[in-house]
mmCIF file of C-alpha atoms and ligand atoms in Angstrom:
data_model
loop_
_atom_site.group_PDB
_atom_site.id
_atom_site.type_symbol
_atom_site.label_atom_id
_atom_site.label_comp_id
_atom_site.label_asym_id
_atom_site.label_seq_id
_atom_site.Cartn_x
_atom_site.Cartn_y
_atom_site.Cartn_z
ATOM 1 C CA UNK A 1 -70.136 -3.835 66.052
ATOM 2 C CA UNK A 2 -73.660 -2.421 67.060
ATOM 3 C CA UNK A 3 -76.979 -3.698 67.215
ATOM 4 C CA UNK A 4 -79.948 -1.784 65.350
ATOM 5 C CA UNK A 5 -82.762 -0.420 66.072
ATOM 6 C CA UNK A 6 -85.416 -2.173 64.007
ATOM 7 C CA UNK A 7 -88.595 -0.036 62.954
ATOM 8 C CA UNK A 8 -91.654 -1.601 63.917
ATOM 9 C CA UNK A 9 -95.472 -2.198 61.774
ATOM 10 C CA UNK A 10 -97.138 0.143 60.744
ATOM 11 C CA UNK A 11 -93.719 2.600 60.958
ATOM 12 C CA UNK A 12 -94.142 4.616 57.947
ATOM 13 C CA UNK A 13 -90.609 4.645 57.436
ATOM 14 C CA UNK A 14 -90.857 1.141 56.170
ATOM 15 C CA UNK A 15 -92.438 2.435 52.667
ATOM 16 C CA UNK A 16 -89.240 4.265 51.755
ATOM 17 C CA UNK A 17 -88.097 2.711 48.426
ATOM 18 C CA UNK A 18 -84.456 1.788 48.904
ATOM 19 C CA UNK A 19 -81.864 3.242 46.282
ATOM 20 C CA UNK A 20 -78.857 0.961 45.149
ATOM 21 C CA UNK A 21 -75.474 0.607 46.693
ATOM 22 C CA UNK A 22 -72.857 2.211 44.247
ATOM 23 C CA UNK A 23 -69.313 2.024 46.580
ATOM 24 C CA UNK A 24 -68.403 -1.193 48.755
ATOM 25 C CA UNK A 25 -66.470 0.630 51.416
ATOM 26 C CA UNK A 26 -65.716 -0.056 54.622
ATOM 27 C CA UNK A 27 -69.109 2.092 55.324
ATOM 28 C CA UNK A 28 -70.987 -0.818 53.657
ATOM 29 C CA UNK A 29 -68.853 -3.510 55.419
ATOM 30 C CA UNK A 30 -69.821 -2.463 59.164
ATOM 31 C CA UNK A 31 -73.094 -1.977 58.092
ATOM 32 C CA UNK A 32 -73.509 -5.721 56.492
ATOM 33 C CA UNK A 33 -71.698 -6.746 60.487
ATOM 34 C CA UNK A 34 -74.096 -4.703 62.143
ATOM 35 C CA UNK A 35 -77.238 -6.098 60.332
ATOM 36 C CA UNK A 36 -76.347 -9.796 60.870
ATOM 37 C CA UNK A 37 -75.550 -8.944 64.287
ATOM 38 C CA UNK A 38 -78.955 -7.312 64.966
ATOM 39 C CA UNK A 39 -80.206 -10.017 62.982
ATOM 40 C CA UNK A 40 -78.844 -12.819 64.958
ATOM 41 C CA UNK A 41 -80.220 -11.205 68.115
ATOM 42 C CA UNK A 42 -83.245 -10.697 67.388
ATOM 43 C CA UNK A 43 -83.430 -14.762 65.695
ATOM 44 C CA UNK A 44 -84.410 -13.527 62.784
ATOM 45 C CA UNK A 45 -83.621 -15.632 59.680
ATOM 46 C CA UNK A 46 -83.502 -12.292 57.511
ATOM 47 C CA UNK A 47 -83.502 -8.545 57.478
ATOM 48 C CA UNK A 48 -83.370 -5.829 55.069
ATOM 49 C CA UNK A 49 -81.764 -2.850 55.731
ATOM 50 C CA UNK A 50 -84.955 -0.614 55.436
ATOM 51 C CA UNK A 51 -85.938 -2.318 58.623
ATOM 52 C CA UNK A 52 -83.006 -0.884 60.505
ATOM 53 C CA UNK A 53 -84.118 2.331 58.502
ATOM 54 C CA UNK A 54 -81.183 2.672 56.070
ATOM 55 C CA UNK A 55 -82.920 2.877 52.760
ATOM 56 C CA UNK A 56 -79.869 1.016 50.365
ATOM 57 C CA UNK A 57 -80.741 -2.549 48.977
ATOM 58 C CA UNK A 58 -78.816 -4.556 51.070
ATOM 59 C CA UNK A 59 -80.207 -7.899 52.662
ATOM 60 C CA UNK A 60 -78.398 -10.463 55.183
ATOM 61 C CA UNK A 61 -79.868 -13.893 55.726
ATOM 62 C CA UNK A 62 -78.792 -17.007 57.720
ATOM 63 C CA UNK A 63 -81.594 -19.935 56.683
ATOM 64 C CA UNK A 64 -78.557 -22.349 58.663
ATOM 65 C CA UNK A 65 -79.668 -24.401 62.201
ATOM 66 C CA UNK A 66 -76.084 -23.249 63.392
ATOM 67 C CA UNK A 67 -76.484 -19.874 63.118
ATOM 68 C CA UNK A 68 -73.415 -19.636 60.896
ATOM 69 C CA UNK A 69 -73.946 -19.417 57.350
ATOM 70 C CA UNK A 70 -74.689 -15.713 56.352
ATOM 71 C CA UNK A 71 -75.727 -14.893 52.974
ATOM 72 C CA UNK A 72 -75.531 -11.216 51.786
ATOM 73 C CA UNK A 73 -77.506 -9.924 49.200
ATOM 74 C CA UNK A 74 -76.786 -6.404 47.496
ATOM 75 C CA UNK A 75 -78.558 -4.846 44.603
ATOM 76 C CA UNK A 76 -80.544 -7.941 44.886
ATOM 77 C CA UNK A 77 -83.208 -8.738 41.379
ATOM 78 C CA UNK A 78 -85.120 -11.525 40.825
ATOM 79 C CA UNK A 79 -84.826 -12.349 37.149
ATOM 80 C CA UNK A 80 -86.772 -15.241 36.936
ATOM 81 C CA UNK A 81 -90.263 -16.324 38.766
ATOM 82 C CA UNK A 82 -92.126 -19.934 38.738
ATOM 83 C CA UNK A 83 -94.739 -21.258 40.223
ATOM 84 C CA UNK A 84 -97.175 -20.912 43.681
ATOM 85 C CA UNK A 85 -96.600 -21.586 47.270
ATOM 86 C CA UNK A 86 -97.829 -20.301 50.490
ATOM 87 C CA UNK A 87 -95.977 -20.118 53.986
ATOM 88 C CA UNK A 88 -96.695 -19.146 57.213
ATOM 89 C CA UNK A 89 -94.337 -15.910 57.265
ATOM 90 C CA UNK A 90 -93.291 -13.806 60.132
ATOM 91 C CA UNK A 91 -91.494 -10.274 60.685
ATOM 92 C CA UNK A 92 -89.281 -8.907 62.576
ATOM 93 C CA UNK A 93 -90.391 -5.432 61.965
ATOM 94 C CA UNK A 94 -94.260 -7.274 63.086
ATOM 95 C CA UNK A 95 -93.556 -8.806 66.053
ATOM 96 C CA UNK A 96 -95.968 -11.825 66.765
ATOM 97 C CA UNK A 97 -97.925 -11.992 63.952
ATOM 98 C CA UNK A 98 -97.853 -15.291 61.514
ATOM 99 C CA UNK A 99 -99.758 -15.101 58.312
ATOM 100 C CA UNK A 100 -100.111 -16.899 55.162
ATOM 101 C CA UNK A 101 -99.020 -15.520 52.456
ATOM 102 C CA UNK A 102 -98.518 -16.358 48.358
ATOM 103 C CA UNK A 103 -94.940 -16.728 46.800
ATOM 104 C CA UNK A 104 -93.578 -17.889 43.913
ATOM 105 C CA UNK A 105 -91.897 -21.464 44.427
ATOM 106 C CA UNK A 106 -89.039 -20.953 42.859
ATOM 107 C CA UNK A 107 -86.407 -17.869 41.604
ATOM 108 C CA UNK A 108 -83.461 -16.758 40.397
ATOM 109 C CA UNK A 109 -81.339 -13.919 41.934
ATOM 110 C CA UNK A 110 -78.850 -11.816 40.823
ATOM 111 C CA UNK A 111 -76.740 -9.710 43.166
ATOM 112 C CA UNK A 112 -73.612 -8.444 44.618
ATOM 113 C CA UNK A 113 -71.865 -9.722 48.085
ATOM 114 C CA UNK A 114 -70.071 -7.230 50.265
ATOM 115 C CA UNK A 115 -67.246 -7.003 48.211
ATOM 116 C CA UNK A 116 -69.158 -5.662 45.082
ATOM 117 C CA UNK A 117 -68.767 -9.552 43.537
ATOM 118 C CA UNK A 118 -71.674 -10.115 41.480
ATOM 119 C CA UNK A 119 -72.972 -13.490 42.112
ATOM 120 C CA UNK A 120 -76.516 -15.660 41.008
ATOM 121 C CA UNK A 121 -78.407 -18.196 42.590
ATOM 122 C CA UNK A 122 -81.628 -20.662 41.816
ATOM 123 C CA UNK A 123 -83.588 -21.211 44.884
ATOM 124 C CA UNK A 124 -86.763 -22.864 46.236
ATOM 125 C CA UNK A 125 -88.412 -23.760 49.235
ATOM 126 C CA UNK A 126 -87.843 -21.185 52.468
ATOM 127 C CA UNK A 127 -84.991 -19.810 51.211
ATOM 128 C CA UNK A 128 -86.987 -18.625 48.024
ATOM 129 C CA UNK A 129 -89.758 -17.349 50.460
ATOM 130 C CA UNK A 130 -87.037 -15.393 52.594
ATOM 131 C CA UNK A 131 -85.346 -13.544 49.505
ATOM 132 C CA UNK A 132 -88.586 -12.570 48.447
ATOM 133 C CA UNK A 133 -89.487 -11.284 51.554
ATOM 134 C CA UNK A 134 -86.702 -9.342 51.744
ATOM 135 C CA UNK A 135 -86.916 -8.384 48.635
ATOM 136 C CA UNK A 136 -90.311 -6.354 48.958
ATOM 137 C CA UNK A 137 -89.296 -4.826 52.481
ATOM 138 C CA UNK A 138 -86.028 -3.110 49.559
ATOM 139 C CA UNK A 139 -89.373 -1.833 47.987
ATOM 140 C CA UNK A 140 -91.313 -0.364 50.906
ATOM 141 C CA UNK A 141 -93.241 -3.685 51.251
ATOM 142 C CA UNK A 142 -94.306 -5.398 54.530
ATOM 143 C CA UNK A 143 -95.826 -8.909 54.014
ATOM 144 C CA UNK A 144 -99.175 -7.906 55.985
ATOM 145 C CA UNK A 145 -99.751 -5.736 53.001
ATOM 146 C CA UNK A 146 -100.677 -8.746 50.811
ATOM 147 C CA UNK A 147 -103.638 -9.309 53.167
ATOM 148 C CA UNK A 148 -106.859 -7.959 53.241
ATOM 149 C CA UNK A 149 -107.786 -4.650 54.602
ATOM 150 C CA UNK A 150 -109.597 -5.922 57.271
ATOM 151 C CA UNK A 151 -106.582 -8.059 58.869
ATOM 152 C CA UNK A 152 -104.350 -5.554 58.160
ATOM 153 C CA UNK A 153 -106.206 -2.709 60.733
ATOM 154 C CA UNK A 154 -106.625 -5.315 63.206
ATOM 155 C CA UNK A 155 -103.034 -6.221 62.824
ATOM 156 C CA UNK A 156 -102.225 -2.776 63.096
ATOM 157 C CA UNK A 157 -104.640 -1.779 66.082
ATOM 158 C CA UNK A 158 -103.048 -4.922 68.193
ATOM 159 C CA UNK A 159 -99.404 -3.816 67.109
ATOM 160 C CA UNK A 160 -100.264 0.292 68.019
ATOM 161 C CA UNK A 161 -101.585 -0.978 71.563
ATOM 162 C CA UNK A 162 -98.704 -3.026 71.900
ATOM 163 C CA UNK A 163 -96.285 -0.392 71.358
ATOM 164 C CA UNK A 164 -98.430 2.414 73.607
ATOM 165 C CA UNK A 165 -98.312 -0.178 76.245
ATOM 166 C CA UNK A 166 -94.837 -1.365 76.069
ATOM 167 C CA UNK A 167 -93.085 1.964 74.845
HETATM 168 ZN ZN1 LIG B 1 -89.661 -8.811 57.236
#
């Protein structure tokens, strides 16, 4: 196993669209143990691999207090879209920063596990938040886009410093 190297905001390799995953190989299967493992220690409740800059749509989450209930998401779609809420969300590619941010309340998700198994879900509440998260990261999409121009060049001025300071 190997931990990641996660691309940090306003890393422009974070745009790149991701294409779909076509063999489940044993390629695929280290990569899925890598992610959660980079994932778990960094905390993160989810990554997508665009953020470790492989540009396939694959997602790992683990929403659990134990740490122990991964949830891998490839070719991931959202088929179905209701309602409003907003959350607090954080980044792991944006390091420190906590904004609010619109969702729908509740989806449903079609996908593949590591195997190739296609599998669907309905989900609400953080765990809808999360796989939409992911979700846009798959399509070049940080969440600090969704805010205004303004917050997004101070966000990116404090993040640019950060990394200049701490390189
Ligand atoms: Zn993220």
């Amino acid at each position: 196993m190997a931990l990641l190297n996660i691309l940090q905001y306003p890393d422009e390799r974070l745009h790149t669209i991701a294409q779909s995953v076509t063999e489940f190989d044993d390629h695929i299967k280290t990569l899925v143990r890598d992610m959660a493992e980079t994932m778990y220690e960094a905390r993160g409740i989810g990554l997508a691999a665009t953020q470790v800059n492989v540009h396939q749509r694959i997602v790992v989450m683990d929403l659990s207090e134990e740490r122990n209930q991964l949830q891998v998401f490839i070719n991931p779609v959202i088929t179905f879209k209701e309602g409003d809420v907003t959350y607090e969300e954080g980044c792991l590619s944006v390091p420190g920063i906590y904004e609010t941010v619109h969702r729908a309340e509740r989806i449903h998700v079609q996908a593949l596990n590591e195997h190739g198994e296609p599998f669907e879900l309905d989900a609400d509440g953080l765990l809808a938040i999360c796989i939409q998260h992911e979700l846009d990261h798959l399509a070049g999409k940080v969440f600090v886009e969704y805010l205004s121009p303004l917050k997004q060049n101070r966000i990116k001025t404090k993040l640019k410093k950060r990394i200049r300071e701490n390189p």
